[in-house]
């Protein structure tokens, strides 16, 4: 059996994912506040809103403080001359091999949250799908993009 890939994504990915989870936690919080207001206006039990508040708090704590650390710990990748090996997943671990000969193009992308931490994501497109290595340091993502492009070009020249 093949060993797990050794390369990790940037440690700041945890902070970026925590910020993203915090922003996403605002949506259920707004719904909970709306339910409290509706309970007051239409005079129905506050227990529905209190139950939703408890669920919202528990979900927020799990997704903000625990999931990003576990996710970062599971994310690994390795670039070989003839393939890219990607491993990720918390409960269901996905191991993907992308043959260099199948790579059509490689991109880096950066949203506002990743830019705040100096990170970029690398996307590898094949004819069938797109694979992503999230939250690499900007320089590392650019170097990997160039390396994969060079290796894919060599593979296609050999065909």
PDB file of C-alpha atoms in Angstrom:
ATOM      1  CA  UNK A   1       0.000   0.000   0.000  1.00  0.00           C
ATOM      2  CA  UNK A   2       1.172   3.473  -0.854  1.00  0.00           C
ATOM      3  CA  UNK A   3       2.262   5.712   2.024  1.00  0.00           C
ATOM      4  CA  UNK A   4       0.402   8.923   2.786  1.00  0.00           C
ATOM      5  CA  UNK A   5       1.649  12.093   1.110  1.00  0.00           C
ATOM      6  CA  UNK A   6       4.109  14.081   3.207  1.00  0.00           C
ATOM      7  CA  UNK A   7       3.497  17.697   2.173  1.00  0.00           C
ATOM      8  CA  UNK A   8       1.074  19.789   4.243  1.00  0.00           C
ATOM      9  CA  UNK A   9      -0.842  22.913   3.426  1.00  0.00           C
ATOM     10  CA  UNK A  10       0.000  26.173   5.267  1.00  0.00           C
ATOM     11  CA  UNK A  11      -0.708  26.309   9.000  1.00  0.00           C
ATOM     12  CA  UNK A  12      -2.535  29.636   8.506  1.00  0.00           C
ATOM     13  CA  UNK A  13      -5.243  27.627   6.744  1.00  0.00           C
ATOM     14  CA  UNK A  14      -6.662  26.979  10.217  1.00  0.00           C
ATOM     15  CA  UNK A  15      -7.108  30.728  10.810  1.00  0.00           C
ATOM     16  CA  UNK A  16      -8.627  31.254   7.363  1.00  0.00           C
ATOM     17  CA  UNK A  17     -11.082  28.379   7.832  1.00  0.00           C
ATOM     18  CA  UNK A  18     -11.962  29.631  11.340  1.00  0.00           C
ATOM     19  CA  UNK A  19     -12.703  33.107   9.953  1.00  0.00           C
ATOM     20  CA  UNK A  20     -14.815  31.594   7.183  1.00  0.00           C
ATOM     21  CA  UNK A  21     -16.710  29.439   9.700  1.00  0.00           C
ATOM     22  CA  UNK A  22     -17.286  32.466  11.929  1.00  0.00           C
ATOM     23  CA  UNK A  23     -18.784  34.417   9.041  1.00  0.00           C
ATOM     24  CA  UNK A  24     -20.958  31.442   8.067  1.00  0.00           C
ATOM     25  CA  UNK A  25     -22.140  31.094  11.699  1.00  0.00           C
ATOM     26  CA  UNK A  26     -23.757  34.529  11.438  1.00  0.00           C
ATOM     27  CA  UNK A  27     -26.516  33.123   9.200  1.00  0.00           C
ATOM     28  CA  UNK A  28     -28.010  30.696  11.767  1.00  0.00           C
ATOM     29  CA  UNK A  29     -27.524  33.359  14.463  1.00  0.00           C
ATOM     30  CA  UNK A  30     -29.627  35.823  12.439  1.00  0.00           C
ATOM     31  CA  UNK A  31     -32.293  33.138  11.909  1.00  0.00           C
ATOM     32  CA  UNK A  32     -32.309  32.465  15.666  1.00  0.00           C
ATOM     33  CA  UNK A  33     -32.717  36.155  16.474  1.00  0.00           C
ATOM     34  CA  UNK A  34     -35.539  36.359  13.913  1.00  0.00           C
ATOM     35  CA  UNK A  35     -37.247  33.401  15.613  1.00  0.00           C
ATOM     36  CA  UNK A  36     -37.041  35.198  18.994  1.00  0.00           C
ATOM     37  CA  UNK A  37     -38.600  38.304  17.413  1.00  0.00           C
ATOM     38  CA  UNK A  38     -41.349  36.245  15.762  1.00  0.00           C
ATOM     39  CA  UNK A  39     -42.045  34.442  19.046  1.00  0.00           C
ATOM     40  CA  UNK A  40     -42.473  37.820  20.723  1.00  0.00           C
ATOM     41  CA  UNK A  41     -44.690  39.256  17.961  1.00  0.00           C
ATOM     42  CA  UNK A  42     -46.940  36.211  17.462  1.00  0.00           C
ATOM     43  CA  UNK A  43     -46.861  35.083  21.109  1.00  0.00           C
ATOM     44  CA  UNK A  44     -45.740  31.487  20.643  1.00  0.00           C
ATOM     45  CA  UNK A  45     -43.349  29.597  22.847  1.00  0.00           C
ATOM     46  CA  UNK A  46     -39.746  30.782  23.148  1.00  0.00           C
ATOM     47  CA  UNK A  47     -38.621  27.155  23.492  1.00  0.00           C
ATOM     48  CA  UNK A  48     -38.296  26.828  19.704  1.00  0.00           C
ATOM     49  CA  UNK A  49     -35.926  29.775  19.624  1.00  0.00           C
ATOM     50  CA  UNK A  50     -34.043  28.557  22.695  1.00  0.00           C
ATOM     51  CA  UNK A  51     -33.620  25.113  21.092  1.00  0.00           C
ATOM     52  CA  UNK A  52     -32.367  26.696  17.881  1.00  0.00           C
ATOM     53  CA  UNK A  53     -30.000  28.912  19.890  1.00  0.00           C
ATOM     54  CA  UNK A  54     -28.466  25.872  21.615  1.00  0.00           C
ATOM     55  CA  UNK A  55     -28.047  24.077  18.283  1.00  0.00           C
ATOM     56  CA  UNK A  56     -26.519  27.219  16.739  1.00  0.00           C
ATOM     57  CA  UNK A  57     -24.005  27.633  19.581  1.00  0.00           C
ATOM     58  CA  UNK A  58     -22.939  23.973  19.531  1.00  0.00           C
ATOM     59  CA  UNK A  59     -22.631  23.945  15.735  1.00  0.00           C
ATOM     60  CA  UNK A  60     -20.626  27.183  15.783  1.00  0.00           C
ATOM     61  CA  UNK A  61     -18.202  25.913  18.428  1.00  0.00           C
ATOM     62  CA  UNK A  62     -17.607  22.682  16.507  1.00  0.00           C
ATOM     63  CA  UNK A  63     -17.179  24.325  13.100  1.00  0.00           C
ATOM     64  CA  UNK A  64     -15.060  27.246  14.339  1.00  0.00           C
ATOM     65  CA  UNK A  65     -12.754  25.587  16.878  1.00  0.00           C
ATOM     66  CA  UNK A  66     -12.523  21.870  16.087  1.00  0.00           C
ATOM     67  CA  UNK A  67     -13.182  21.185  12.391  1.00  0.00           C
ATOM     68  CA  UNK A  68     -10.479  23.518  10.948  1.00  0.00           C
ATOM     69  CA  UNK A  69      -7.729  21.920  13.068  1.00  0.00           C
ATOM     70  CA  UNK A  70      -8.819  18.393  12.217  1.00  0.00           C
ATOM     71  CA  UNK A  71      -9.207  19.328   8.545  1.00  0.00           C
ATOM     72  CA  UNK A  72      -5.716  20.848   8.416  1.00  0.00           C
ATOM     73  CA  UNK A  73      -4.246  17.787  10.092  1.00  0.00           C
ATOM     74  CA  UNK A  74      -5.781  15.484   7.465  1.00  0.00           C
ATOM     75  CA  UNK A  75      -4.915  17.522   4.339  1.00  0.00           C
ATOM     76  CA  UNK A  76      -1.765  16.300   2.569  1.00  0.00           C
ATOM     77  CA  UNK A  77      -0.395  16.269  -0.938  1.00  0.00           C
ATOM     78  CA  UNK A  78       2.681  15.154  -2.844  1.00  0.00           C
ATOM     79  CA  UNK A  79       3.910  16.046  -6.315  1.00  0.00           C
ATOM     80  CA  UNK A  80       5.681  13.263  -8.182  1.00  0.00           C
ATOM     81  CA  UNK A  81       7.096  13.361 -11.716  1.00  0.00           C
ATOM     82  CA  UNK A  82       4.169  11.399 -13.163  1.00  0.00           C
ATOM     83  CA  UNK A  83       1.312  12.063 -10.725  1.00  0.00           C
ATOM     84  CA  UNK A  84      -0.134  14.281  -8.030  1.00  0.00           C
ATOM     85  CA  UNK A  85      -1.206  12.535  -4.824  1.00  0.00           C
ATOM     86  CA  UNK A  86      -3.878  14.296  -2.756  1.00  0.00           C
ATOM     87  CA  UNK A  87      -5.320  13.066   0.558  1.00  0.00           C
ATOM     88  CA  UNK A  88      -8.062  14.804   2.527  1.00  0.00           C
ATOM     89  CA  UNK A  89     -11.196  14.148   4.551  1.00  0.00           C
ATOM     90  CA  UNK A  90     -12.147  13.940   8.204  1.00  0.00           C
ATOM     91  CA  UNK A  91     -14.516  10.976   8.428  1.00  0.00           C
ATOM     92  CA  UNK A  92     -14.243   9.758   4.864  1.00  0.00           C
ATOM     93  CA  UNK A  93     -10.631   9.988   3.732  1.00  0.00           C
ATOM     94  CA  UNK A  94     -10.226  10.540   0.001  1.00  0.00           C
ATOM     95  CA  UNK A  95      -6.952   9.642  -1.686  1.00  0.00           C
ATOM     96  CA  UNK A  96      -6.656  10.877  -5.254  1.00  0.00           C
ATOM     97  CA  UNK A  97      -3.954  10.271  -7.833  1.00  0.00           C
ATOM     98  CA  UNK A  98      -3.974  12.699 -10.736  1.00  0.00           C
ATOM     99  CA  UNK A  99      -1.759  11.491 -13.594  1.00  0.00           C
ATOM    100  CA  UNK A 100       0.335  14.300 -15.076  1.00  0.00           C
ATOM    101  CA  UNK A 101      -0.716  13.193 -18.544  1.00  0.00           C
ATOM    102  CA  UNK A 102      -4.353  14.086 -17.626  1.00  0.00           C
ATOM    103  CA  UNK A 103      -3.585  17.628 -16.407  1.00  0.00           C
ATOM    104  CA  UNK A 104      -5.024  20.199 -18.773  1.00  0.00           C
ATOM    105  CA  UNK A 105      -4.293  23.370 -16.834  1.00  0.00           C
ATOM    106  CA  UNK A 106      -3.278  24.543 -13.377  1.00  0.00           C
ATOM    107  CA  UNK A 107      -4.532  27.707 -11.683  1.00  0.00           C
ATOM    108  CA  UNK A 108      -3.999  29.548  -8.436  1.00  0.00           C
ATOM    109  CA  UNK A 109      -6.855  31.475  -6.894  1.00  0.00           C
ATOM    110  CA  UNK A 110      -7.181  33.713  -3.889  1.00  0.00           C
ATOM    111  CA  UNK A 111     -10.295  35.115  -2.227  1.00  0.00           C
ATOM    112  CA  UNK A 112     -10.354  37.898   0.351  1.00  0.00           C
ATOM    113  CA  UNK A 113      -9.987  35.559   3.333  1.00  0.00           C
ATOM    114  CA  UNK A 114      -7.031  33.675   1.830  1.00  0.00           C
ATOM    115  CA  UNK A 115      -5.454  36.976   0.758  1.00  0.00           C
ATOM    116  CA  UNK A 116      -5.641  38.252   4.346  1.00  0.00           C
ATOM    117  CA  UNK A 117      -3.366  35.390   5.416  1.00  0.00           C
ATOM    118  CA  UNK A 118      -1.127  35.413   2.307  1.00  0.00           C
ATOM    119  CA  UNK A 119      -2.525  32.114   1.031  1.00  0.00           C
ATOM    120  CA  UNK A 120      -3.664  30.792  -2.350  1.00  0.00           C
ATOM    121  CA  UNK A 121      -5.442  27.678  -3.548  1.00  0.00           C
ATOM    122  CA  UNK A 122      -4.113  25.577  -6.392  1.00  0.00           C
ATOM    123  CA  UNK A 123      -6.641  24.033  -8.799  1.00  0.00           C
ATOM    124  CA  UNK A 124      -5.651  21.230 -11.141  1.00  0.00           C
ATOM    125  CA  UNK A 125      -8.050  20.649 -14.031  1.00  0.00           C
ATOM    126  CA  UNK A 126      -8.388  17.436 -15.991  1.00  0.00           C
ATOM    127  CA  UNK A 127     -10.921  16.603 -18.697  1.00  0.00           C
ATOM    128  CA  UNK A 128     -13.226  14.994 -16.131  1.00  0.00           C
ATOM    129  CA  UNK A 129     -12.942  17.184 -13.032  1.00  0.00           C
ATOM    130  CA  UNK A 130     -11.018  19.751 -11.035  1.00  0.00           C
ATOM    131  CA  UNK A 131      -8.879  18.990  -7.983  1.00  0.00           C
ATOM    132  CA  UNK A 132      -7.922  21.614  -5.414  1.00  0.00           C
ATOM    133  CA  UNK A 133      -5.126  21.953  -2.915  1.00  0.00           C
ATOM    134  CA  UNK A 134      -6.382  24.684  -0.575  1.00  0.00           C
ATOM    135  CA  UNK A 135      -4.510  27.281   1.429  1.00  0.00           C
ATOM    136  CA  UNK A 136      -0.910  27.125   0.279  1.00  0.00           C
ATOM    137  CA  UNK A 137       1.491  30.005   0.828  1.00  0.00           C
ATOM    138  CA  UNK A 138       1.334  32.316  -2.207  1.00  0.00           C
ATOM    139  CA  UNK A 139       4.911  31.639  -3.287  1.00  0.00           C
ATOM    140  CA  UNK A 140       4.512  27.902  -2.748  1.00  0.00           C
ATOM    141  CA  UNK A 141       1.289  27.853  -4.792  1.00  0.00           C
ATOM    142  CA  UNK A 142       2.961  29.715  -7.663  1.00  0.00           C
ATOM    143  CA  UNK A 143       5.988  27.407  -7.571  1.00  0.00           C
ATOM    144  CA  UNK A 144       3.749  24.303  -7.534  1.00  0.00           C
ATOM    145  CA  UNK A 145       1.658  25.686 -10.410  1.00  0.00           C
ATOM    146  CA  UNK A 146       4.800  26.179 -12.480  1.00  0.00           C
ATOM    147  CA  UNK A 147       6.218  22.780 -11.466  1.00  0.00           C
ATOM    148  CA  UNK A 148       3.007  20.911 -12.345  1.00  0.00           C
ATOM    149  CA  UNK A 149       2.704  22.800 -15.625  1.00  0.00           C
ATOM    150  CA  UNK A 150       6.281  21.849 -16.526  1.00  0.00           C
ATOM    151  CA  UNK A 151       5.779  18.184 -15.555  1.00  0.00           C
ATOM    152  CA  UNK A 152       2.471  17.982 -17.467  1.00  0.00           C
ATOM    153  CA  UNK A 153       4.126  19.505 -20.525  1.00  0.00           C
ATOM    154  CA  UNK A 154       6.922  16.893 -20.385  1.00  0.00           C
ATOM    155  CA  UNK A 155       4.363  14.086 -20.053  1.00  0.00           C
ATOM    156  CA  UNK A 156       2.381  15.328 -23.039  1.00  0.00           C
ATOM    157  CA  UNK A 157       5.539  15.654 -25.123  1.00  0.00           C
ATOM    158  CA  UNK A 158       6.296  11.988 -24.396  1.00  0.00           C
ATOM    159  CA  UNK A 159       2.924  10.832 -25.766  1.00  0.00           C
TER     160      UNK A 159
END
